[in-house]
mmCIF file of C-alpha atoms in Angstrom:
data_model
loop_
_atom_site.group_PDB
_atom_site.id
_atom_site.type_symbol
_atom_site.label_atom_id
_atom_site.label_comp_id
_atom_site.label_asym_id
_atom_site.label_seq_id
_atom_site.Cartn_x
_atom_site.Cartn_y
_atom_site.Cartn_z
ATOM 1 C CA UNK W 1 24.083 -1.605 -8.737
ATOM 2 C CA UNK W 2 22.128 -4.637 -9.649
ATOM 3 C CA UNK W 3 20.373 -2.216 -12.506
ATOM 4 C CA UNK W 4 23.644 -0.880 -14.059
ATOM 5 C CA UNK W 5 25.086 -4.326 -14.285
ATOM 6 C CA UNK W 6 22.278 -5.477 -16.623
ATOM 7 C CA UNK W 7 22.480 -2.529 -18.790
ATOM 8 C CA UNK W 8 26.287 -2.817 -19.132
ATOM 9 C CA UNK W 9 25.758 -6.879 -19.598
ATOM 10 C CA UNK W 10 23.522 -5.518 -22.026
ATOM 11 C CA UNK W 11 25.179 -3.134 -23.664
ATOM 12 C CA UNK W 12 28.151 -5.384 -24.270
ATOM 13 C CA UNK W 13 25.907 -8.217 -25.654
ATOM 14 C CA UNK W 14 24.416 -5.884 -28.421
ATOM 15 C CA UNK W 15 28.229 -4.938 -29.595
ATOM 16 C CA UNK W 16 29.173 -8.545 -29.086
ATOM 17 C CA UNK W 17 26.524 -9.120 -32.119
ATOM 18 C CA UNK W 18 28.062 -6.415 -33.993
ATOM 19 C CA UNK W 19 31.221 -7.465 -33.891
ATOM 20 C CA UNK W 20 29.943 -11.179 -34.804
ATOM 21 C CA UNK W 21 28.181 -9.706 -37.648
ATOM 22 C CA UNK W 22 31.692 -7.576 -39.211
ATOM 23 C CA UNK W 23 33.538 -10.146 -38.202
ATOM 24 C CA UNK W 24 32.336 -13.267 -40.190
ATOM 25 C CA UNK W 25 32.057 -11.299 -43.514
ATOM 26 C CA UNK W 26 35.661 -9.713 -43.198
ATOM 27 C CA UNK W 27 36.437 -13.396 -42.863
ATOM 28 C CA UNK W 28 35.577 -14.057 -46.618
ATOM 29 C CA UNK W 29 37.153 -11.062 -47.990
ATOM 30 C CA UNK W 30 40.492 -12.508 -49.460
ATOM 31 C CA UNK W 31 38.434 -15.841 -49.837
ATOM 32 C CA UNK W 32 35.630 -14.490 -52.404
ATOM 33 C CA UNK W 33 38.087 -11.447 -54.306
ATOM 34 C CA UNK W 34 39.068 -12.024 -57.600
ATOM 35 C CA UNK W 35 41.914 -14.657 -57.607
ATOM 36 C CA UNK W 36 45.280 -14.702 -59.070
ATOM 37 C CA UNK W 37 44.768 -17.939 -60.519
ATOM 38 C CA UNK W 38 42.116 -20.262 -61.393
ATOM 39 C CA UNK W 39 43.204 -23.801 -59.308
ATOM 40 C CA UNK W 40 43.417 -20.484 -56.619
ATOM 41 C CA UNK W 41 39.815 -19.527 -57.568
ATOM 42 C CA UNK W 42 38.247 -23.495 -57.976
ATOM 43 C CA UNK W 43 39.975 -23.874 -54.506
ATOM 44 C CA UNK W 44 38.388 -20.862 -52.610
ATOM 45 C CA UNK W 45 34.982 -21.410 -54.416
ATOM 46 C CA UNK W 46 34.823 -24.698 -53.361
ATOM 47 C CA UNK W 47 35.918 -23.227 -49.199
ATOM 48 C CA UNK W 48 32.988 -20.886 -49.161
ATOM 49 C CA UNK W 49 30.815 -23.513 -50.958
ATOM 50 C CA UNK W 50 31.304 -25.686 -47.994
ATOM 51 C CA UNK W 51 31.121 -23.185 -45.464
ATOM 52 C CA UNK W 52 27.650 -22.642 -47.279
ATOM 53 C CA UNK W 53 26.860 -26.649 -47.156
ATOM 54 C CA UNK W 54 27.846 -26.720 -43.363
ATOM 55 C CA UNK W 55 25.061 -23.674 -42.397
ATOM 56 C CA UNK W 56 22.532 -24.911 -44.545
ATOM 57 C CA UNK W 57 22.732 -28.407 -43.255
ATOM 58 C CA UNK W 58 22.679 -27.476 -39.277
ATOM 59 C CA UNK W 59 19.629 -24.855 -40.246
ATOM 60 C CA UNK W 60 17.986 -27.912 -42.124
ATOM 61 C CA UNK W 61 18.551 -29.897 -38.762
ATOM 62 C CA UNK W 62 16.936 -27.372 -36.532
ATOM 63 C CA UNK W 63 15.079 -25.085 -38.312
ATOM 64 C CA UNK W 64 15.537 -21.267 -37.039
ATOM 65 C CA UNK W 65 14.953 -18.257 -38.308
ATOM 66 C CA UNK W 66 16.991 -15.987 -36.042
ATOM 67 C CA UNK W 67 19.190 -13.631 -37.234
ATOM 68 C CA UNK W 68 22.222 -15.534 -35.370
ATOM 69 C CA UNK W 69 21.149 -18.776 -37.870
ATOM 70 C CA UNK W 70 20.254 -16.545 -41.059
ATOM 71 C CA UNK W 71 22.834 -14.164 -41.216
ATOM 72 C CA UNK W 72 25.919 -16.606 -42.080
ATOM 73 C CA UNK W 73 23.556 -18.124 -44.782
ATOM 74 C CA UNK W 74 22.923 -15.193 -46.593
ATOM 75 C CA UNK W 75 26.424 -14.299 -46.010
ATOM 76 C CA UNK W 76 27.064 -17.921 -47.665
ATOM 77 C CA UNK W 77 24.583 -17.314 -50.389
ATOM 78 C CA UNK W 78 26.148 -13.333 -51.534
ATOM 79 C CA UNK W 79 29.768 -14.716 -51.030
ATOM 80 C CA UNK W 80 28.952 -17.502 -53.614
ATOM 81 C CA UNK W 81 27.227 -14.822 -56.383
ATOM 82 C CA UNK W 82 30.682 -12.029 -55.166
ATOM 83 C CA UNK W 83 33.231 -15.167 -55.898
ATOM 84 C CA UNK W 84 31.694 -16.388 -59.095
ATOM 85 C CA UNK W 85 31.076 -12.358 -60.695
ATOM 86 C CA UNK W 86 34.870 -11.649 -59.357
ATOM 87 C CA UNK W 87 36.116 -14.915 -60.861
ATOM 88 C CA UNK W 88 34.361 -14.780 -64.251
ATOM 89 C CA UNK W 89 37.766 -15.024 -65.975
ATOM 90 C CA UNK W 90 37.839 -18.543 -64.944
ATOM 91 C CA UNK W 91 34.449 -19.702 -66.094
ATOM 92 C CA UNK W 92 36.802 -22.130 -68.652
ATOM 93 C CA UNK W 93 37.983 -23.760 -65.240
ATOM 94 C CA UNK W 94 34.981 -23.873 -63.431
ATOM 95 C CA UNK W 95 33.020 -25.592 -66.232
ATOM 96 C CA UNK W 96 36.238 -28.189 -67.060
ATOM 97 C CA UNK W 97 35.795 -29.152 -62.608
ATOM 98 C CA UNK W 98 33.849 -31.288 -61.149
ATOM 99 C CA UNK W 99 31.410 -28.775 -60.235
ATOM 100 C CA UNK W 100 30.329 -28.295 -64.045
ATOM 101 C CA UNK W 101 28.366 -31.793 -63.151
ATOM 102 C CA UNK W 102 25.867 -30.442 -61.202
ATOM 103 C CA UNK W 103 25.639 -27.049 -63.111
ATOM 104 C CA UNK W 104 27.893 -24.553 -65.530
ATOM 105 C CA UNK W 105 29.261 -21.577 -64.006
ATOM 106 C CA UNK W 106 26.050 -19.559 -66.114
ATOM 107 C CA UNK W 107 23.814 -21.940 -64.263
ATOM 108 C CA UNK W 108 25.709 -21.581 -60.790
ATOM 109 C CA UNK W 109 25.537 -18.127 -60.998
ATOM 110 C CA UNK W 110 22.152 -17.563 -61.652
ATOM 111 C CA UNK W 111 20.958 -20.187 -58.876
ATOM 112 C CA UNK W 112 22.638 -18.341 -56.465
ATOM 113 C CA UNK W 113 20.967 -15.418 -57.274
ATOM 114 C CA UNK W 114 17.773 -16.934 -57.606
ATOM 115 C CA UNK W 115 18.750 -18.302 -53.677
ATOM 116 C CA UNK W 116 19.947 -14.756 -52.560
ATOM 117 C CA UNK W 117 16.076 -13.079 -54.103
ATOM 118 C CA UNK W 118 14.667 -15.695 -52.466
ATOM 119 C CA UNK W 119 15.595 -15.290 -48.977
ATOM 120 C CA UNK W 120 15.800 -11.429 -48.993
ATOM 121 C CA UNK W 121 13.301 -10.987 -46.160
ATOM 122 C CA UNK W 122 15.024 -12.917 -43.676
ATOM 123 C CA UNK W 123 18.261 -11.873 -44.751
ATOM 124 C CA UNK W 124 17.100 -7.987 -44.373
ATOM 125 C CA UNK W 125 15.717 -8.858 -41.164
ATOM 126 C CA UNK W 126 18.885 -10.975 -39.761
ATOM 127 C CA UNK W 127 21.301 -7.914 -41.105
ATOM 128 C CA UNK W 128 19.144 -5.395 -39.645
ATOM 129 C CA UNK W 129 19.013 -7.194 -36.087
ATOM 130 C CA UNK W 130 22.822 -7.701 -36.444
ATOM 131 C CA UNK W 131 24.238 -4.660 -37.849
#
């Protein structure tokens, strides 16, 4: 009894991860698409560029490389390459905001995928573990 309890527990945990996994990427969907407008598109951009900041920072706290603590990150870093390709119409915008300061959308865009190249391993190895 003891045995099949464990393997259920088990069973359920794996899904669990799954369902984690699914979950927090369907929760950028409408977030990261291309947007009707551009204060729509500056607004959103800067959401997932903050939801970015946030799991960087607590990684940078405690480092970890398990997939629980990578896969949001690379989630972060493809959501901020998907929002800026879908959203090219308002480069204009995005290098008139304050975000132009640090870097033009060109600039922004290329980082990002420079960000998303380098952390391919763990990112492979946290969607694989999770998926």
């Amino acid at each position: 009894m003891k045995k099949n309890i464990m393997i259920i527990l088990s069973l359920l945990s794996l899904n669990s991860t799954y369902v984690f996994a699914n979950a927090y990427e369907d929760s950028f969907k409408n977030t990261i698409a291309t947007q009707a407008t551009a204060n729509d598109f500056i607004k959103n951009y800067e959401i997932t560029l903050t939801e970015l900041e946030k799991k960087i920072e607590n990684w940078q706290a405690k480092p970890d490389e398990s997939p629980e603590v990578w896969f949001p990150i690379c989630v972060g870093y493809e959501n901020m390459v998907t929002i800026l390709k879908n959203n090219e119409k308002y480069k204009k915008q995005f290098n008139e905001s304050s975000f132009a300061a640090a870097m033009s959308f060109d600039e922004t865009v290329e980082n990002y995928k420079t960000e998303v190249e380098h952390a391919t391993d763990l990112c492979q190895k946290a969607k694989k573990a999770l998926h």
